[in-house]
JSON list of C-alpha atoms in Angstrom, two decimals:
[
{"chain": "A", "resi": 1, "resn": "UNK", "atom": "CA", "xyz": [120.48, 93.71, -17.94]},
{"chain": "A", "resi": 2, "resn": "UNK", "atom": "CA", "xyz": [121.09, 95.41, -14.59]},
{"chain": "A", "resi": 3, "resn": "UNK", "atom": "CA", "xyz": [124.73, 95.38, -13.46]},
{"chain": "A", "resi": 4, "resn": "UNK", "atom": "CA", "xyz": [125.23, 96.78, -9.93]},
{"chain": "A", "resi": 5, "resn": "UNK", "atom": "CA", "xyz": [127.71, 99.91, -9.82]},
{"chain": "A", "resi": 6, "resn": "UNK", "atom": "CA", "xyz": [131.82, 98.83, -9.27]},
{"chain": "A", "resi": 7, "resn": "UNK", "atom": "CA", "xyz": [134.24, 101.35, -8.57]},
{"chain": "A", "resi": 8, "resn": "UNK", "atom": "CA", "xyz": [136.01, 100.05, -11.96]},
{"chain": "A", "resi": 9, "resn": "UNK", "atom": "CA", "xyz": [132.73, 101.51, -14.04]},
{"chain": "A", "resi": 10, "resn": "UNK", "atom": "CA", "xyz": [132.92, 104.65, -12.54]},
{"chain": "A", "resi": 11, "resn": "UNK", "atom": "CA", "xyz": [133.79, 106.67, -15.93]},
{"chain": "A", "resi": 12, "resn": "UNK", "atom": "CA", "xyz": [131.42, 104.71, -17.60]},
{"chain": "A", "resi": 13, "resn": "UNK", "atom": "CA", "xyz": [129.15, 105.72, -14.78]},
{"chain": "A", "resi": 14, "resn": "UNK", "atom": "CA", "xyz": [129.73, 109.19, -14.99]},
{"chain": "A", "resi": 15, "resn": "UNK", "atom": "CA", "xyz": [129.53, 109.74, -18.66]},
{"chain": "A", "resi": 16, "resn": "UNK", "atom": "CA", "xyz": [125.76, 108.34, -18.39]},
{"chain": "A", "resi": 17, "resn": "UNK", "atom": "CA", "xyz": [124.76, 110.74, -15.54]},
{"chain": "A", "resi": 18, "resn": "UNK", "atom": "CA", "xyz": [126.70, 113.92, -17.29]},
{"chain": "A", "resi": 19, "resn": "UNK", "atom": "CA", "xyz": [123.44, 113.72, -19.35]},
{"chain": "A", "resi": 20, "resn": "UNK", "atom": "CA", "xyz": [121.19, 114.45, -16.48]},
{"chain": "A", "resi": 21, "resn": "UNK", "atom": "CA", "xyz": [120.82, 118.57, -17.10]},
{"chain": "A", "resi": 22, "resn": "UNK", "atom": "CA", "xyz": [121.53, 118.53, -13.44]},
{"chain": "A", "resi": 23, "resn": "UNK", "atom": "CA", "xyz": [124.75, 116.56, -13.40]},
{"chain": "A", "resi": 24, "resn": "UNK", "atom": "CA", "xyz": [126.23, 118.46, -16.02]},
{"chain": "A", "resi": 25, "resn": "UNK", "atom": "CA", "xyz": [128.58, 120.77, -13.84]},
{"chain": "A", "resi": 26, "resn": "UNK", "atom": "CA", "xyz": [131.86, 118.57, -12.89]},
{"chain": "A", "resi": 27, "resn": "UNK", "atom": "CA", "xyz": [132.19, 119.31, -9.11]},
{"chain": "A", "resi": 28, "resn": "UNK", "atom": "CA", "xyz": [128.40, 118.48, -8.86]},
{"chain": "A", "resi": 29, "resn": "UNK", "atom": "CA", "xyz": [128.57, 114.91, -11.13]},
{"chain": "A", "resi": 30, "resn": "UNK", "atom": "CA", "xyz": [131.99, 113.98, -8.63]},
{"chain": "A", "resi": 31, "resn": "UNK", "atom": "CA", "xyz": [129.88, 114.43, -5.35]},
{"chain": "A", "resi": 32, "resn": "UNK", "atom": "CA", "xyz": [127.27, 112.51, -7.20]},
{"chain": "A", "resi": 33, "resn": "UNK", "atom": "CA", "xyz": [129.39, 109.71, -7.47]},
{"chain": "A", "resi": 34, "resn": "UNK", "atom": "CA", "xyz": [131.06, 109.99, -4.08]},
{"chain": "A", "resi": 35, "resn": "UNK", "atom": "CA", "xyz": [127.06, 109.70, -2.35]},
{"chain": "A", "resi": 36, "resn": "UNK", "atom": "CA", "xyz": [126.88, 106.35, -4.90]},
{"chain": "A", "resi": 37, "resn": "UNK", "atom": "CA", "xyz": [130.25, 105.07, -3.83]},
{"chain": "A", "resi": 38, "resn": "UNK", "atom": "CA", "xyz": [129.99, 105.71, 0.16]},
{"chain": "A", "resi": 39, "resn": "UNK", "atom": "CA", "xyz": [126.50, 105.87, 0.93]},
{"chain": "A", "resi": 40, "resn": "UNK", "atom": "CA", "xyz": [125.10, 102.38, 1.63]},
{"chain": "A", "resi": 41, "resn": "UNK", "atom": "CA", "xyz": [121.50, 103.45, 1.18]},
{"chain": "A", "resi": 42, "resn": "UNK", "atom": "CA", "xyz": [122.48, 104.92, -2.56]},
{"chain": "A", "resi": 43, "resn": "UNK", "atom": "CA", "xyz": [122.67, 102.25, -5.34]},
{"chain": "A", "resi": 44, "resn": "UNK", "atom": "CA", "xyz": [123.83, 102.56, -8.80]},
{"chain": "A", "resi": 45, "resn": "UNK", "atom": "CA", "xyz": [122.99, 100.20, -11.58]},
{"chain": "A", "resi": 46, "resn": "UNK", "atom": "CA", "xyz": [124.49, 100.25, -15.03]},
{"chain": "A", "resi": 47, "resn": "UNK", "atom": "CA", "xyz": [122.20, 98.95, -18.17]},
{"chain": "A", "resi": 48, "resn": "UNK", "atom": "CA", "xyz": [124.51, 96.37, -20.14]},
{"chain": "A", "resi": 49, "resn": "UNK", "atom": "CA", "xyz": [122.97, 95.60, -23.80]},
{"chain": "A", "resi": 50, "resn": "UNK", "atom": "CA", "xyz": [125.43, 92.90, -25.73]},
{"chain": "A", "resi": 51, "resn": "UNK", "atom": "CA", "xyz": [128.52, 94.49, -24.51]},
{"chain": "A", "resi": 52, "resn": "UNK", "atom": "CA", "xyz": [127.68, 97.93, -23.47]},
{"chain": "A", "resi": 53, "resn": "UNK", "atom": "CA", "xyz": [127.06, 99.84, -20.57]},
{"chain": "A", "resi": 54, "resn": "UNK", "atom": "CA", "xyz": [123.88, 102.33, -22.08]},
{"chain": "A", "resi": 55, "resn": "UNK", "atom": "CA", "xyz": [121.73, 103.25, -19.53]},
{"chain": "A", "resi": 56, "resn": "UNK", "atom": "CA", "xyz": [121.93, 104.00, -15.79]},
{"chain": "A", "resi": 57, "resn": "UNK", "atom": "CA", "xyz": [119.64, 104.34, -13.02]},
{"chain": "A", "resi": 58, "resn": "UNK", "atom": "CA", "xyz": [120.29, 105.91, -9.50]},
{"chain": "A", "resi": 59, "resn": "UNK", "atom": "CA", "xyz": [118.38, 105.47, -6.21]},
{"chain": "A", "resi": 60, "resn": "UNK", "atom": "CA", "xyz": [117.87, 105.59, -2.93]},
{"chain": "A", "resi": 61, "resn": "UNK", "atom": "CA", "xyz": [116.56, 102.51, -0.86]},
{"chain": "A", "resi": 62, "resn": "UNK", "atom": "CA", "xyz": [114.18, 103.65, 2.23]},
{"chain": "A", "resi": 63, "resn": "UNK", "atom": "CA", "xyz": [112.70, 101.44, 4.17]},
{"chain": "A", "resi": 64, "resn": "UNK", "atom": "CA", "xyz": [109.00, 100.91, 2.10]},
{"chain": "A", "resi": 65, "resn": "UNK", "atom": "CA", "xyz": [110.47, 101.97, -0.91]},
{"chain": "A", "resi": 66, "resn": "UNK", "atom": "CA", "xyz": [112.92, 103.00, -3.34]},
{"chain": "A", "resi": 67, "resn": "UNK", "atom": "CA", "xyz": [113.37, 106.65, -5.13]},
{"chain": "A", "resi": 68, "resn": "UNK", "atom": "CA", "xyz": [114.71, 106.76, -8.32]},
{"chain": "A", "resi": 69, "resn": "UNK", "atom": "CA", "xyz": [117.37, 110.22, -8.37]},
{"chain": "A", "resi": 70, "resn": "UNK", "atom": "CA", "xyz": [118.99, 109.46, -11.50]},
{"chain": "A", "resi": 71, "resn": "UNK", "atom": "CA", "xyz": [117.59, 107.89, -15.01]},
{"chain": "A", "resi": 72, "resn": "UNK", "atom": "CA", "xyz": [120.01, 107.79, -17.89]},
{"chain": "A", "resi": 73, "resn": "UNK", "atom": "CA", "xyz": [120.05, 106.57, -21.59]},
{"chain": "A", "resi": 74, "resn": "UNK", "atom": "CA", "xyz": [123.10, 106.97, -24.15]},
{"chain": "A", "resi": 75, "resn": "UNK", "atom": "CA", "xyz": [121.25, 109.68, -26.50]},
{"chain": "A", "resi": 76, "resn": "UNK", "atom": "CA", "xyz": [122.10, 107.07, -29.14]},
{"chain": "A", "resi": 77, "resn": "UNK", "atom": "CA", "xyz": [120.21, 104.46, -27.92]},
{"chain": "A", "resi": 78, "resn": "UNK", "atom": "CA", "xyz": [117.30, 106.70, -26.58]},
{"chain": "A", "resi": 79, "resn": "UNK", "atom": "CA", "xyz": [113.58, 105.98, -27.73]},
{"chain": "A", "resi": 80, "resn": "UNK", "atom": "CA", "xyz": [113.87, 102.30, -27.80]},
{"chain": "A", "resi": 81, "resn": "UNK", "atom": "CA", "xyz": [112.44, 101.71, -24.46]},
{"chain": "A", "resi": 82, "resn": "UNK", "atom": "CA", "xyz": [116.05, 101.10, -22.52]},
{"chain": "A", "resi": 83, "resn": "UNK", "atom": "CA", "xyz": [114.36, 103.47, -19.96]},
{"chain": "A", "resi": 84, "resn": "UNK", "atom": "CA", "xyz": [111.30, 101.43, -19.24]},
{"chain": "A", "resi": 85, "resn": "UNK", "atom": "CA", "xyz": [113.19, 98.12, -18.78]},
{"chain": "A", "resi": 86, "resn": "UNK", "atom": "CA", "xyz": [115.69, 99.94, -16.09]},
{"chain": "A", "resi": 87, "resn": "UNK", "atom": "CA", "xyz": [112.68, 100.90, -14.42]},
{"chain": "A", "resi": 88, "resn": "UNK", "atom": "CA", "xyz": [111.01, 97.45, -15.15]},
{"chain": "A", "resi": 89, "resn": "UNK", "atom": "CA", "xyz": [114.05, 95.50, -13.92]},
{"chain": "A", "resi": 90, "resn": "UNK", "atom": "CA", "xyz": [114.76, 97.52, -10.78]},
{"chain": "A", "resi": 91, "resn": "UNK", "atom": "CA", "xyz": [110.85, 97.09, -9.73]},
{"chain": "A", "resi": 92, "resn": "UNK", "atom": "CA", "xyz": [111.93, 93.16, -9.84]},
{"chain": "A", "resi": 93, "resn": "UNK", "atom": "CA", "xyz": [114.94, 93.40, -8.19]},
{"chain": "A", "resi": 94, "resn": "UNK", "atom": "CA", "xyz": [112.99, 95.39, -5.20]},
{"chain": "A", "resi": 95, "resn": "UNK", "atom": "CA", "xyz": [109.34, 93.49, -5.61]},
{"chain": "A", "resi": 96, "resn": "UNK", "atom": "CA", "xyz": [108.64, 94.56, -1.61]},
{"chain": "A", "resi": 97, "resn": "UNK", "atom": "CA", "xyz": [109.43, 97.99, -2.06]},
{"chain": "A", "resi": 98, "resn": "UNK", "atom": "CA", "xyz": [107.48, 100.46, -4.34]},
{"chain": "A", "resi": 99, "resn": "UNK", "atom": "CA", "xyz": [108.82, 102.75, -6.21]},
{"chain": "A", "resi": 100, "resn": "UNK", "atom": "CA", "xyz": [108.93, 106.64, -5.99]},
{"chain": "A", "resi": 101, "resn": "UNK", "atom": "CA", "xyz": [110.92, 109.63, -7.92]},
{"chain": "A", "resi": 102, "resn": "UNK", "atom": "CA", "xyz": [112.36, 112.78, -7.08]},
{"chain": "A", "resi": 103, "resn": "UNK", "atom": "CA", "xyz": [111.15, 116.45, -8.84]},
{"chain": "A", "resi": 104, "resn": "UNK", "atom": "CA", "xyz": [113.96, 115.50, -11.92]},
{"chain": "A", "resi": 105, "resn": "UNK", "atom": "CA", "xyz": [112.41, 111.88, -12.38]},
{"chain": "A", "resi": 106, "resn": "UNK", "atom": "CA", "xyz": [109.23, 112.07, -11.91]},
{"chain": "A", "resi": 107, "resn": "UNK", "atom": "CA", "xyz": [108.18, 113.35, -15.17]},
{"chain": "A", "resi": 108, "resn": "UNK", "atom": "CA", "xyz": [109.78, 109.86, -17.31]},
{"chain": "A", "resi": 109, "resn": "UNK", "atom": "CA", "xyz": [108.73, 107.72, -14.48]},
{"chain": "A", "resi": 110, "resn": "UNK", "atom": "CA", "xyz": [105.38, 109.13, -14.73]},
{"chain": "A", "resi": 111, "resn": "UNK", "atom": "CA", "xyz": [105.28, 107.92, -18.55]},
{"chain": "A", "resi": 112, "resn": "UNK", "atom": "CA", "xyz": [106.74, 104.63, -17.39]},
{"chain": "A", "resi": 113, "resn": "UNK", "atom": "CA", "xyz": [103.53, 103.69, -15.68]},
{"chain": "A", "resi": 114, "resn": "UNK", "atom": "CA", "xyz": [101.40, 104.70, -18.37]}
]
């Protein structure tokens, strides 16, 4: 399930993106989060499974569509689809909107449609 970013999941939050290779440097992964915290057009999205957070998904919300920046599963709980229901669920939660990826997305959302 889909549970919209609070402040109060924000090392939670940036655990998940530390495994993006290019969130791994700490200065970088804070201004992450500050972009997701003050930007209004940048959403954040935790995946909850029973009772924990495991996945996370980043975007941006444009006008005709939304670009996933960040996609993020727990290593532990990788290969079992978690991915492809983020991207499933935020397609419903946007159903006017399509959606697009950046250069470090593209390549899993790319499988996604497959």
């Amino acid at each position: 399930m889909l549970v919209r970013y609070r402040k109060n999941y924000e090392k939670i939050a940036m655990g998940l993106l530390s495994f993006m290779p290019n969130e791994k440097d700490l200065k970088q992964l804070q201004q992450t989060m500050k972009n997701y915290e003050t930007n209004d057009d940048w959403q954040l999205f935790l995946w909850k499974q029973d009772e924990d957070f495991i996945g996370i998904i980043g975007v941006i919300v444009r006008e005709h569509a939304v670009e996933v920046q960040h996609i993020s599963v727990n290593p532990s709980h990788r290969h079992q689809g978690i991915g492809k229901q983020m991207v499933k669920a935020l397609k419903e939660l946007y159903p006017n909107k399509s959606l697009c990826a950046n250069d470090m997305t593209a390549p899993f959302l790319d499988r996604c449609e497959q």
